[in-house]
Amino acid sequence: MNIGVLALQGSVKEHIKMITSVNKKIGVVPVRTIDDLASVDGLIIPGGESTTIRRLLDSFDLSTPIRERILAGMPVWGTCAGLILLASHIDGESTYFGLLDVDVKRNAYGRQIDSFVADGDFDGMYMPMVFIRAPMITRVGDGVTVLAEHDGVPVAVRQGNILATAFHPEMTRDSRVHKYFVGMIDSKD
Ligand code: GLN
């Protein structure tokens, strides 16, 4: 199995390390080209700055090929900025991939200085959740399952092959969300 981490900007190294810690046999590919993308069975879109990542996705001609792979069923996981890019509606901005039926509001938890860690339940697993200028999920569509909440607000969601978290599991030592994502790829028919 090969897992790609979109490697244009953001917390790329941290995700690569986490996937390797889940299982050393999994190949991890930093994705920057269409060929890189073709070699992976699942893709992580990391946190960072969504405006920068969307601009780079356009200039690396990766937008359409990634969108097509997601539509064809490739498991994808967006963390933070990645969630913003996947969302079907972004408050005050145009959408990017628009494939995950949620509304998000960027930076709704406050500025960098308001970053925080909270313990919470992700699909029955209690874990630390790191929020860094996180987007807030303000609406969840009917076909979307909420996997985690913070203060009653969804912070992890899944819609079929699409997983998204407002928080950053790669910034902790807890690799269980990475393991969950590997499970999504494993169970894909
Ligand atoms: N604030 C960033 C954005 O709006 C997301 C922050 C993150 O990915 N840690 O794109």
Short mmCIF file of N, CA and C and ligand atoms in Angstrom, two decimals:
data_model
loop_
_atom_site.label_atom_id
_atom_site.label_comp_id
_atom_site.label_asym_id
_atom_site.label_seq_id
_atom_site.Cartn_x
_atom_site.Cartn_y
_atom_site.Cartn_z
N MET A 1 0.84 -1.20 0.00
CA MET A 1 0.00 0.00 0.00
C MET A 1 0.87 1.25 0.00
N ASN A 2 0.50 2.22 -0.83
CA ASN A 2 1.18 3.51 -0.85
C ASN A 2 0.21 4.60 -0.42
N ILE A 3 0.64 5.41 0.51
CA ILE A 3 -0.17 6.56 0.92
C ILE A 3 0.56 7.83 0.52
N GLY A 4 -0.16 8.73 -0.13
CA GLY A 4 0.43 10.00 -0.54
C GLY A 4 0.14 11.08 0.48
N VAL A 5 1.10 11.97 0.64
CA VAL A 5 0.85 13.19 1.42
C VAL A 5 1.10 14.35 0.46
N LEU A 6 0.08 15.14 0.21
CA LEU A 6 0.24 16.29 -0.68
C LEU A 6 1.35 17.18 -0.10
N ALA A 7 2.41 17.37 -0.88
CA ALA A 7 3.63 17.98 -0.31
C ALA A 7 3.94 19.32 -0.97
N LEU A 8 2.97 20.21 -0.96
CA LEU A 8 3.17 21.54 -1.54
C LEU A 8 3.47 22.56 -0.45
N GLN A 9 2.80 22.43 0.69
CA GLN A 9 2.98 23.33 1.81
C GLN A 9 2.29 22.70 3.02
N GLY A 10 2.76 23.03 4.22
CA GLY A 10 2.07 22.59 5.43
C GLY A 10 2.75 21.44 6.14
N SER A 11 2.00 20.75 7.01
CA SER A 11 2.60 19.75 7.90
C SER A 11 2.75 18.39 7.19
N VAL A 12 3.68 18.35 6.25
CA VAL A 12 3.91 17.17 5.41
C VAL A 12 4.73 16.11 6.17
N LYS A 13 5.90 16.52 6.67
CA LYS A 13 6.83 15.60 7.36
C LYS A 13 6.14 14.88 8.51
N GLU A 14 5.34 15.62 9.25
CA GLU A 14 4.67 15.06 10.43
C GLU A 14 3.74 13.92 10.04
N HIS A 15 3.00 14.10 8.93
CA HIS A 15 2.10 13.03 8.47
C HIS A 15 2.90 11.82 8.00
N ILE A 16 4.00 12.08 7.30
CA ILE A 16 4.82 10.97 6.79
C ILE A 16 5.33 10.12 7.95
N LYS A 17 5.81 10.81 9.00
CA LYS A 17 6.33 10.13 10.18
C LYS A 17 5.24 9.28 10.85
N MET A 18 4.05 9.84 10.94
CA MET A 18 2.96 9.13 11.60
C MET A 18 2.56 7.87 10.83
N ILE A 19 2.44 7.98 9.51
CA ILE A 19 2.06 6.81 8.71
C ILE A 19 3.11 5.72 8.86
N THR A 20 4.38 6.13 8.83
CA THR A 20 5.46 5.16 9.00
C THR A 20 5.36 4.49 10.37
N SER A 21 4.96 5.27 11.38
CA SER A 21 4.87 4.68 12.72
C SER A 21 3.68 3.71 12.83
N VAL A 22 2.67 3.87 12.00
CA VAL A 22 1.54 2.92 12.01
C VAL A 22 2.00 1.57 11.45
N ASN A 23 2.73 1.62 10.35
CA ASN A 23 3.19 0.38 9.72
C ASN A 23 4.35 0.69 8.78
N LYS A 24 5.52 0.16 9.13
CA LYS A 24 6.73 0.47 8.34
C LYS A 24 6.64 -0.04 6.90
N LYS A 25 5.73 -0.99 6.68
CA LYS A 25 5.62 -1.57 5.33
C LYS A 25 4.84 -0.69 4.35
N ILE A 26 4.14 0.30 4.90
CA ILE A 26 3.37 1.19 4.02
C ILE A 26 4.34 2.17 3.36
N GLY A 27 4.23 2.29 2.03
CA GLY A 27 5.03 3.28 1.32
C GLY A 27 4.39 4.66 1.49
N VAL A 28 5.20 5.66 1.77
CA VAL A 28 4.66 7.01 1.89
C VAL A 28 5.27 7.88 0.81
N VAL A 29 4.42 8.49 0.00
CA VAL A 29 4.88 9.25 -1.17
C VAL A 29 4.52 10.73 -0.99
N PRO A 30 5.52 11.62 -0.96
CA PRO A 30 5.20 13.04 -0.99
C PRO A 30 4.68 13.37 -2.39
N VAL A 31 3.45 13.86 -2.49
CA VAL A 31 2.83 14.04 -3.81
C VAL A 31 2.98 15.48 -4.31
N ARG A 32 3.68 15.61 -5.43
CA ARG A 32 3.84 16.93 -6.07
C ARG A 32 3.50 16.89 -7.56
N THR A 33 3.40 15.69 -8.11
CA THR A 33 3.14 15.57 -9.55
C THR A 33 2.01 14.58 -9.82
N ILE A 34 1.53 14.57 -11.06
CA ILE A 34 0.47 13.63 -11.46
C ILE A 34 0.98 12.19 -11.34
N ASP A 35 2.26 11.97 -11.67
CA ASP A 35 2.83 10.62 -11.54
C ASP A 35 2.86 10.17 -10.08
N ASP A 36 3.25 11.08 -9.17
CA ASP A 36 3.21 10.75 -7.74
C ASP A 36 1.80 10.31 -7.36
N LEU A 37 0.83 11.10 -7.81
CA LEU A 37 -0.57 10.83 -7.46
C LEU A 37 -1.01 9.46 -7.97
N ALA A 38 -0.57 9.13 -9.19
CA ALA A 38 -0.98 7.86 -9.79
C ALA A 38 -0.47 6.67 -8.98
N SER A 39 0.60 6.87 -8.20
CA SER A 39 1.21 5.74 -7.48
C SER A 39 0.61 5.50 -6.10
N VAL A 40 -0.37 6.32 -5.67
CA VAL A 40 -0.86 6.16 -4.30
C VAL A 40 -2.29 5.59 -4.25
N ASP A 41 -2.57 4.93 -3.11
CA ASP A 41 -3.89 4.32 -2.90
C ASP A 41 -4.78 5.21 -2.03
N GLY A 42 -4.19 6.23 -1.44
CA GLY A 42 -4.95 7.16 -0.60
C GLY A 42 -4.12 8.43 -0.48
N LEU A 43 -4.78 9.54 -0.15
CA LEU A 43 -4.06 10.82 -0.11
C LEU A 43 -4.43 11.61 1.13
N ILE A 44 -3.39 12.16 1.78
CA ILE A 44 -3.61 13.08 2.90
C ILE A 44 -3.36 14.50 2.39
N ILE A 45 -4.33 15.38 2.63
CA ILE A 45 -4.13 16.80 2.32
C ILE A 45 -3.88 17.47 3.67
N PRO A 46 -2.65 17.94 3.88
CA PRO A 46 -2.28 18.37 5.23
C PRO A 46 -2.81 19.75 5.59
N GLY A 47 -2.62 20.11 6.85
CA GLY A 47 -2.90 21.47 7.29
C GLY A 47 -1.78 22.39 6.80
N GLY A 48 -2.06 23.65 6.84
CA GLY A 48 -1.13 24.66 6.36
C GLY A 48 -1.95 25.91 6.13
N GLU A 49 -1.77 26.51 5.00
CA GLU A 49 -2.56 27.70 4.67
C GLU A 49 -3.34 27.36 3.40
N SER A 50 -4.67 27.28 3.54
CA SER A 50 -5.46 26.78 2.40
C SER A 50 -5.33 27.69 1.17
N THR A 51 -5.18 29.00 1.39
CA THR A 51 -5.04 29.89 0.22
C THR A 51 -3.75 29.58 -0.54
N THR A 52 -2.69 29.27 0.20
CA THR A 52 -1.41 28.92 -0.44
C THR A 52 -1.52 27.56 -1.13
N ILE A 53 -2.10 26.60 -0.42
CA ILE A 53 -2.19 25.24 -0.99
C ILE A 53 -3.05 25.25 -2.25
N ARG A 54 -4.16 25.99 -2.24
CA ARG A 54 -5.00 25.97 -3.44
C ARG A 54 -4.29 26.62 -4.63
N ARG A 55 -3.51 27.67 -4.33
CA ARG A 55 -2.76 28.32 -5.41
C ARG A 55 -1.71 27.36 -5.98
N LEU A 56 -1.02 26.65 -5.09
CA LEU A 56 0.01 25.71 -5.55
C LEU A 56 -0.61 24.52 -6.29
N LEU A 57 -1.76 24.04 -5.81
CA LEU A 57 -2.45 22.95 -6.51
C LEU A 57 -2.75 23.35 -7.94
N ASP A 58 -3.17 24.60 -8.12
CA ASP A 58 -3.46 25.09 -9.47
C ASP A 58 -2.18 25.14 -10.29
N SER A 59 -1.11 25.70 -9.72
CA SER A 59 0.08 25.85 -10.57
C SER A 59 0.81 24.52 -10.81
N PHE A 60 0.57 23.51 -9.95
CA PHE A 60 1.15 22.18 -10.20
C PHE A 60 0.19 21.30 -11.02
N ASP A 61 -0.90 21.89 -11.49
CA ASP A 61 -1.91 21.16 -12.29
C ASP A 61 -2.43 19.90 -11.60
N LEU A 62 -2.59 19.99 -10.28
CA LEU A 62 -3.02 18.80 -9.54
C LEU A 62 -4.51 18.81 -9.17
N SER A 63 -5.15 19.93 -9.38
CA SER A 63 -6.53 20.06 -8.91
C SER A 63 -7.47 19.03 -9.56
N THR A 64 -7.52 19.03 -10.90
CA THR A 64 -8.44 18.12 -11.60
C THR A 64 -8.07 16.65 -11.35
N PRO A 65 -6.79 16.26 -11.48
CA PRO A 65 -6.48 14.84 -11.23
C PRO A 65 -6.83 14.38 -9.81
N ILE A 66 -6.62 15.22 -8.82
CA ILE A 66 -6.98 14.81 -7.44
C ILE A 66 -8.50 14.69 -7.32
N ARG A 67 -9.20 15.67 -7.86
CA ARG A 67 -10.66 15.66 -7.81
C ARG A 67 -11.20 14.37 -8.46
N GLU A 68 -10.62 14.03 -9.61
CA GLU A 68 -11.08 12.82 -10.31
C GLU A 68 -10.81 11.56 -9.51
N ARG A 69 -9.63 11.49 -8.87
CA ARG A 69 -9.32 10.31 -8.05
C ARG A 69 -10.30 10.20 -6.88
N ILE A 70 -10.61 11.34 -6.26
CA ILE A 70 -11.54 11.29 -5.11
C ILE A 70 -12.92 10.82 -5.60
N LEU A 71 -13.36 11.36 -6.73
CA LEU A 71 -14.66 10.95 -7.28
C LEU A 71 -14.67 9.47 -7.66
N ALA A 72 -13.49 8.95 -8.01
CA ALA A 72 -13.39 7.52 -8.37
C ALA A 72 -13.25 6.63 -7.13
N GLY A 73 -13.26 7.24 -5.94
CA GLY A 73 -13.28 6.44 -4.71
C GLY A 73 -12.00 6.38 -3.91
N MET A 74 -10.94 7.06 -4.37
CA MET A 74 -9.70 7.03 -3.60
C MET A 74 -9.95 7.65 -2.21
N PRO A 75 -9.56 6.93 -1.13
CA PRO A 75 -9.68 7.52 0.19
C PRO A 75 -8.81 8.78 0.32
N VAL A 76 -9.40 9.83 0.88
CA VAL A 76 -8.68 11.09 1.06
C VAL A 76 -8.96 11.58 2.48
N TRP A 77 -7.95 12.19 3.08
CA TRP A 77 -8.11 12.73 4.43
C TRP A 77 -7.57 14.15 4.42
N GLY A 78 -8.42 15.10 4.72
CA GLY A 78 -7.99 16.49 4.82
C GLY A 78 -7.91 16.92 6.27
N THR A 79 -6.75 17.41 6.69
CA THR A 79 -6.64 17.97 8.04
C THR A 79 -6.62 19.49 7.93
N CYS A 80 -7.48 20.11 8.68
CA CYS A 80 -7.48 21.58 8.84
C CYS A 80 -7.59 22.30 7.48
N ALA A 81 -6.51 22.82 6.93
CA ALA A 81 -6.60 23.44 5.61
C ALA A 81 -7.13 22.44 4.59
N GLY A 82 -6.78 21.16 4.74
CA GLY A 82 -7.27 20.10 3.85
C GLY A 82 -8.79 19.97 3.93
N LEU A 83 -9.33 20.10 5.14
CA LEU A 83 -10.79 20.08 5.32
C LEU A 83 -11.42 21.25 4.56
N ILE A 84 -10.80 22.42 4.64
CA ILE A 84 -11.33 23.61 3.95
C ILE A 84 -11.40 23.34 2.44
N LEU A 85 -10.35 22.75 1.90
CA LEU A 85 -10.30 22.51 0.45
C LEU A 85 -11.34 21.48 0.01
N LEU A 86 -11.68 20.54 0.90
CA LEU A 86 -12.65 19.50 0.54
C LEU A 86 -14.10 19.96 0.69
N ALA A 87 -14.34 20.96 1.52
CA ALA A 87 -15.70 21.36 1.89
C ALA A 87 -16.52 21.86 0.69
N SER A 88 -17.83 21.61 0.76
CA SER A 88 -18.70 22.05 -0.34
C SER A 88 -19.06 23.52 -0.23
N HIS A 89 -18.82 24.11 0.93
CA HIS A 89 -19.06 25.55 1.07
C HIS A 89 -18.08 26.16 2.07
N ILE A 90 -17.39 27.23 1.66
CA ILE A 90 -16.45 27.94 2.53
C ILE A 90 -17.02 29.34 2.73
N ASP A 91 -17.25 29.70 3.98
CA ASP A 91 -17.84 31.01 4.28
C ASP A 91 -17.03 32.15 3.63
N GLY A 92 -17.67 32.92 2.76
CA GLY A 92 -17.04 34.10 2.17
C GLY A 92 -16.04 33.83 1.06
N GLU A 93 -15.86 32.56 0.66
CA GLU A 93 -14.87 32.25 -0.37
C GLU A 93 -15.42 31.25 -1.37
N SER A 94 -14.76 31.15 -2.51
CA SER A 94 -15.17 30.11 -3.46
C SER A 94 -14.68 28.76 -2.95
N THR A 95 -15.42 27.70 -3.32
CA THR A 95 -15.01 26.36 -2.87
C THR A 95 -13.87 25.86 -3.75
N TYR A 96 -13.18 24.81 -3.27
CA TYR A 96 -12.10 24.25 -4.08
C TYR A 96 -12.53 22.88 -4.63
N PHE A 97 -12.27 21.80 -3.92
CA PHE A 97 -12.75 20.51 -4.43
C PHE A 97 -14.27 20.41 -4.26
N GLY A 98 -14.78 20.90 -3.15
CA GLY A 98 -16.23 20.96 -2.95
C GLY A 98 -16.92 19.60 -2.92
N LEU A 99 -16.23 18.56 -2.46
CA LEU A 99 -16.78 17.20 -2.54
C LEU A 99 -17.34 16.69 -1.21
N LEU A 100 -17.06 17.39 -0.13
CA LEU A 100 -17.52 16.97 1.20
C LEU A 100 -18.66 17.90 1.61
N ASP A 101 -19.81 17.30 1.89
CA ASP A 101 -21.02 18.09 2.11
C ASP A 101 -21.06 18.73 3.51
N VAL A 102 -20.17 19.69 3.72
CA VAL A 102 -20.16 20.46 4.97
C VAL A 102 -19.89 21.94 4.63
N ASP A 103 -20.33 22.82 5.53
CA ASP A 103 -19.95 24.23 5.42
C ASP A 103 -18.85 24.48 6.44
N VAL A 104 -17.87 25.27 6.07
CA VAL A 104 -16.81 25.63 7.02
C VAL A 104 -16.60 27.14 7.04
N LYS A 105 -16.09 27.58 8.20
CA LYS A 105 -15.73 28.99 8.35
C LYS A 105 -14.27 29.01 8.78
N ARG A 106 -13.44 29.62 7.97
CA ARG A 106 -11.99 29.63 8.25
C ARG A 106 -11.68 30.44 9.51
N ASN A 107 -10.68 29.95 10.23
CA ASN A 107 -10.12 30.67 11.40
C ASN A 107 -11.18 31.01 12.46
N ALA A 108 -12.25 30.22 12.52
CA ALA A 108 -13.36 30.57 13.39
C ALA A 108 -13.06 30.33 14.87
N TYR A 109 -11.97 29.60 15.16
CA TYR A 109 -11.60 29.39 16.57
C TYR A 109 -10.63 30.47 17.05
N GLY A 110 -10.34 31.45 16.19
CA GLY A 110 -9.46 32.54 16.62
C GLY A 110 -8.13 32.50 15.91
N ARG A 111 -7.20 33.33 16.38
CA ARG A 111 -5.91 33.50 15.72
C ARG A 111 -4.91 32.46 16.21
N GLN A 112 -3.71 32.52 15.66
CA GLN A 112 -2.63 31.59 16.03
C GLN A 112 -2.50 31.48 17.56
N ILE A 113 -2.58 32.64 18.22
CA ILE A 113 -2.40 32.72 19.68
C ILE A 113 -3.52 31.98 20.42
N ASP A 114 -4.64 31.78 19.75
CA ASP A 114 -5.77 31.06 20.37
C ASP A 114 -5.72 29.56 20.11
N SER A 115 -4.61 29.07 19.55
CA SER A 115 -4.46 27.62 19.30
C SER A 115 -4.58 26.87 20.63
N PHE A 116 -5.14 25.68 20.60
CA PHE A 116 -5.34 24.95 21.85
C PHE A 116 -5.36 23.44 21.61
N VAL A 117 -5.17 22.72 22.72
CA VAL A 117 -5.28 21.25 22.68
C VAL A 117 -6.45 20.86 23.58
N ALA A 118 -7.32 19.99 23.09
CA ALA A 118 -8.43 19.51 23.91
C ALA A 118 -8.50 18.00 23.76
N ASP A 119 -8.86 17.30 24.83
CA ASP A 119 -9.05 15.85 24.70
C ASP A 119 -10.46 15.59 24.23
N GLY A 120 -10.61 14.65 23.33
CA GLY A 120 -11.95 14.36 22.83
C GLY A 120 -12.04 12.95 22.29
N ASP A 121 -13.26 12.57 21.96
CA ASP A 121 -13.55 11.23 21.50
C ASP A 121 -13.64 11.21 19.97
N PHE A 122 -12.77 10.42 19.34
CA PHE A 122 -12.84 10.23 17.89
C PHE A 122 -13.26 8.79 17.65
N ASP A 123 -14.47 8.59 17.17
CA ASP A 123 -14.97 7.25 16.87
C ASP A 123 -14.70 6.26 18.00
N GLY A 124 -14.98 6.69 19.22
CA GLY A 124 -14.81 5.80 20.38
C GLY A 124 -13.40 5.76 20.94
N MET A 125 -12.49 6.56 20.40
CA MET A 125 -11.11 6.59 20.91
C MET A 125 -10.83 7.97 21.52
N TYR A 126 -10.44 7.98 22.78
CA TYR A 126 -10.18 9.24 23.47
C TYR A 126 -8.77 9.71 23.15
N MET A 127 -8.62 10.93 22.70
CA MET A 127 -7.30 11.36 22.23
C MET A 127 -7.13 12.88 22.31
N PRO A 128 -5.86 13.35 22.28
CA PRO A 128 -5.63 14.80 22.27
C PRO A 128 -5.91 15.37 20.88
N MET A 129 -6.54 16.50 20.82
CA MET A 129 -6.85 17.15 19.54
C MET A 129 -6.23 18.54 19.54
N VAL A 130 -5.36 18.78 18.54
CA VAL A 130 -4.64 20.05 18.46
C VAL A 130 -5.33 20.94 17.43
N PHE A 131 -5.73 22.13 17.87
CA PHE A 131 -6.40 23.07 16.97
C PHE A 131 -5.49 24.27 16.72
N ILE A 132 -5.13 24.50 15.45
CA ILE A 132 -4.26 25.62 15.09
C ILE A 132 -4.98 26.45 14.00
N ARG A 133 -5.49 27.58 14.39
CA ARG A 133 -6.26 28.43 13.45
C ARG A 133 -7.23 27.56 12.63
N ALA A 134 -7.96 26.77 13.37
CA ALA A 134 -8.79 25.74 12.73
C ALA A 134 -10.05 26.32 12.10
N PRO A 135 -10.52 25.68 11.04
CA PRO A 135 -11.82 26.04 10.50
C PRO A 135 -12.92 25.44 11.37
N MET A 136 -14.07 26.09 11.42
CA MET A 136 -15.20 25.51 12.15
C MET A 136 -16.18 24.91 11.14
N ILE A 137 -16.65 23.70 11.45
CA ILE A 137 -17.67 23.07 10.62
C ILE A 137 -19.02 23.59 11.10
N THR A 138 -19.71 24.35 10.26
CA THR A 138 -20.94 25.01 10.69
C THR A 138 -22.21 24.32 10.19
N ARG A 139 -22.03 23.36 9.28
CA ARG A 139 -23.18 22.57 8.79
C ARG A 139 -22.66 21.24 8.31
N VAL A 140 -23.42 20.20 8.57
CA VAL A 140 -23.04 18.85 8.14
C VAL A 140 -24.19 18.28 7.32
N GLY A 141 -23.93 17.83 6.12
CA GLY A 141 -24.96 17.28 5.25
C GLY A 141 -25.46 15.91 5.73
N ASP A 142 -26.57 15.47 5.16
CA ASP A 142 -27.21 14.23 5.59
C ASP A 142 -26.33 12.99 5.44
N GLY A 143 -25.53 12.96 4.39
CA GLY A 143 -24.71 11.77 4.14
C GLY A 143 -23.37 11.78 4.88
N VAL A 144 -23.23 12.71 5.81
CA VAL A 144 -21.93 12.87 6.49
C VAL A 144 -22.04 12.37 7.93
N THR A 145 -21.10 11.54 8.34
CA THR A 145 -21.07 11.02 9.71
C THR A 145 -20.12 11.86 10.55
N VAL A 146 -20.58 12.26 11.72
CA VAL A 146 -19.71 13.02 12.64
C VAL A 146 -18.94 12.01 13.49
N LEU A 147 -17.61 12.05 13.43
CA LEU A 147 -16.77 11.11 14.18
C LEU A 147 -16.24 11.72 15.47
N ALA A 148 -16.20 13.05 15.54
CA ALA A 148 -15.71 13.71 16.76
C ALA A 148 -16.35 15.08 16.87
N GLU A 149 -16.53 15.50 18.13
CA GLU A 149 -17.06 16.85 18.37
C GLU A 149 -16.23 17.53 19.44
N HIS A 150 -16.20 18.85 19.39
CA HIS A 150 -15.61 19.62 20.48
C HIS A 150 -16.63 20.69 20.86
N ASP A 151 -17.01 20.72 22.14
CA ASP A 151 -18.04 21.67 22.60
C ASP A 151 -19.30 21.59 21.74
N GLY A 152 -19.67 20.38 21.35
CA GLY A 152 -20.91 20.19 20.59
C GLY A 152 -20.81 20.52 19.12
N VAL A 153 -19.61 20.89 18.66
CA VAL A 153 -19.43 21.24 17.25
C VAL A 153 -18.62 20.12 16.58
N PRO A 154 -19.04 19.65 15.39
CA PRO A 154 -18.28 18.58 14.72
C PRO A 154 -16.84 19.01 14.40
N VAL A 155 -15.88 18.14 14.70
CA VAL A 155 -14.48 18.45 14.37
C VAL A 155 -13.83 17.33 13.57
N ALA A 156 -14.54 16.23 13.38
CA ALA A 156 -14.08 15.16 12.48
C ALA A 156 -15.30 14.57 11.81
N VAL A 157 -15.24 14.43 10.50
CA VAL A 157 -16.40 13.93 9.75
C VAL A 157 -15.94 12.96 8.67
N ARG A 158 -16.90 12.13 8.27
CA ARG A 158 -16.60 11.21 7.17
C ARG A 158 -17.80 11.09 6.23
N GLN A 159 -17.50 11.13 4.97
CA GLN A 159 -18.53 10.91 3.93
C GLN A 159 -17.92 9.91 2.95
N GLY A 160 -18.26 8.65 3.13
CA GLY A 160 -17.71 7.60 2.25
C GLY A 160 -16.20 7.57 2.30
N ASN A 161 -15.57 7.83 1.16
CA ASN A 161 -14.10 7.76 1.07
C ASN A 161 -13.41 9.06 1.53
N ILE A 162 -14.21 10.01 2.04
CA ILE A 162 -13.62 11.29 2.44
C ILE A 162 -13.65 11.44 3.96
N LEU A 163 -12.47 11.62 4.54
CA LEU A 163 -12.32 11.87 5.98
C LEU A 163 -11.79 13.28 6.15
N ALA A 164 -12.27 14.00 7.15
CA ALA A 164 -11.75 15.35 7.38
C ALA A 164 -11.73 15.65 8.86
N THR A 165 -10.64 16.27 9.30
CA THR A 165 -10.53 16.67 10.70
C THR A 165 -10.14 18.15 10.77
N ALA A 166 -10.79 18.87 11.69
CA ALA A 166 -10.44 20.28 11.89
C ALA A 166 -9.15 20.38 12.70
N PHE A 167 -8.81 19.28 13.40
CA PHE A 167 -7.62 19.27 14.26
C PHE A 167 -6.48 18.50 13.60
N HIS A 168 -5.34 18.45 14.30
CA HIS A 168 -4.09 17.94 13.72
C HIS A 168 -3.56 16.70 14.46
N PRO A 169 -4.00 15.50 14.13
CA PRO A 169 -3.47 14.30 14.79
C PRO A 169 -1.96 14.13 14.56
N GLU A 170 -1.44 14.66 13.45
CA GLU A 170 -0.01 14.50 13.16
C GLU A 170 0.88 15.33 14.08
N MET A 171 0.26 16.21 14.87
CA MET A 171 1.03 17.04 15.80
C MET A 171 1.10 16.40 17.19
N THR A 172 0.58 15.18 17.31
CA THR A 172 0.59 14.49 18.61
C THR A 172 1.42 13.20 18.45
N ARG A 173 1.44 12.40 19.53
CA ARG A 173 2.10 11.10 19.41
C ARG A 173 1.09 9.99 19.21
N ASP A 174 -0.16 10.40 19.04
CA ASP A 174 -1.24 9.42 18.94
C ASP A 174 -1.55 9.17 17.46
N SER A 175 -1.25 7.97 17.00
CA SER A 175 -1.38 7.71 15.56
C SER A 175 -2.69 7.00 15.19
N ARG A 176 -3.67 7.03 16.10
CA ARG A 176 -4.87 6.23 15.84
C ARG A 176 -5.75 6.79 14.72
N VAL A 177 -5.71 8.09 14.45
CA VAL A 177 -6.49 8.59 13.31
C VAL A 177 -5.79 8.16 12.01
N HIS A 178 -4.46 8.16 12.04
CA HIS A 178 -3.72 7.66 10.87
C HIS A 178 -4.04 6.19 10.62
N LYS A 179 -4.13 5.44 11.74
CA LYS A 179 -4.48 4.03 11.64
C LYS A 179 -5.90 3.87 11.07
N TYR A 180 -6.79 4.72 11.51
CA TYR A 180 -8.17 4.72 11.00
C TYR A 180 -8.16 4.95 9.48
N PHE A 181 -7.33 5.90 9.04
CA PHE A 181 -7.27 6.20 7.60
C PHE A 181 -6.69 5.03 6.81
N VAL A 182 -5.66 4.38 7.38
CA VAL A 182 -5.11 3.19 6.74
C VAL A 182 -6.21 2.13 6.62
N GLY A 183 -7.05 2.03 7.64
CA GLY A 183 -8.18 1.09 7.63
C GLY A 183 -9.16 1.40 6.49
N MET A 184 -9.37 2.69 6.23
CA MET A 184 -10.26 3.08 5.12
C MET A 184 -9.70 2.59 3.79
N ILE A 185 -8.38 2.67 3.64
CA ILE A 185 -7.76 2.22 2.38
C ILE A 185 -7.82 0.70 2.29
N ASP A 186 -7.54 0.06 3.43
CA ASP A 186 -7.55 -1.42 3.49
C ASP A 186 -8.91 -1.98 3.12
N SER A 187 -9.96 -1.33 3.59
CA SER A 187 -11.29 -1.92 3.40
C SER A 187 -11.96 -1.48 2.12
N LYS A 188 -11.23 -0.70 1.31
CA LYS A 188 -11.80 -0.24 0.05
C LYS A 188 -11.84 -1.42 -0.93
N ASP A 189 -13.03 -1.57 -1.60
CA ASP A 189 -13.05 -2.71 -2.52
C ASP A 189 -12.45 -2.38 -3.86
N1 GLN B 1 -6.04 28.87 9.02
C1 GLN B 1 -5.66 28.01 7.95
C2 GLN B 1 -6.50 28.27 6.70
O1 GLN B 1 -7.48 28.95 6.79
C3 GLN B 1 -5.78 26.56 8.34
C4 GLN B 1 -4.90 26.29 9.51
C5 GLN B 1 -4.28 24.95 9.53
O2 GLN B 1 -4.32 24.19 8.57
N2 GLN B 1 -3.62 24.67 10.62
O3 GLN B 1 -6.17 27.82 5.65
#
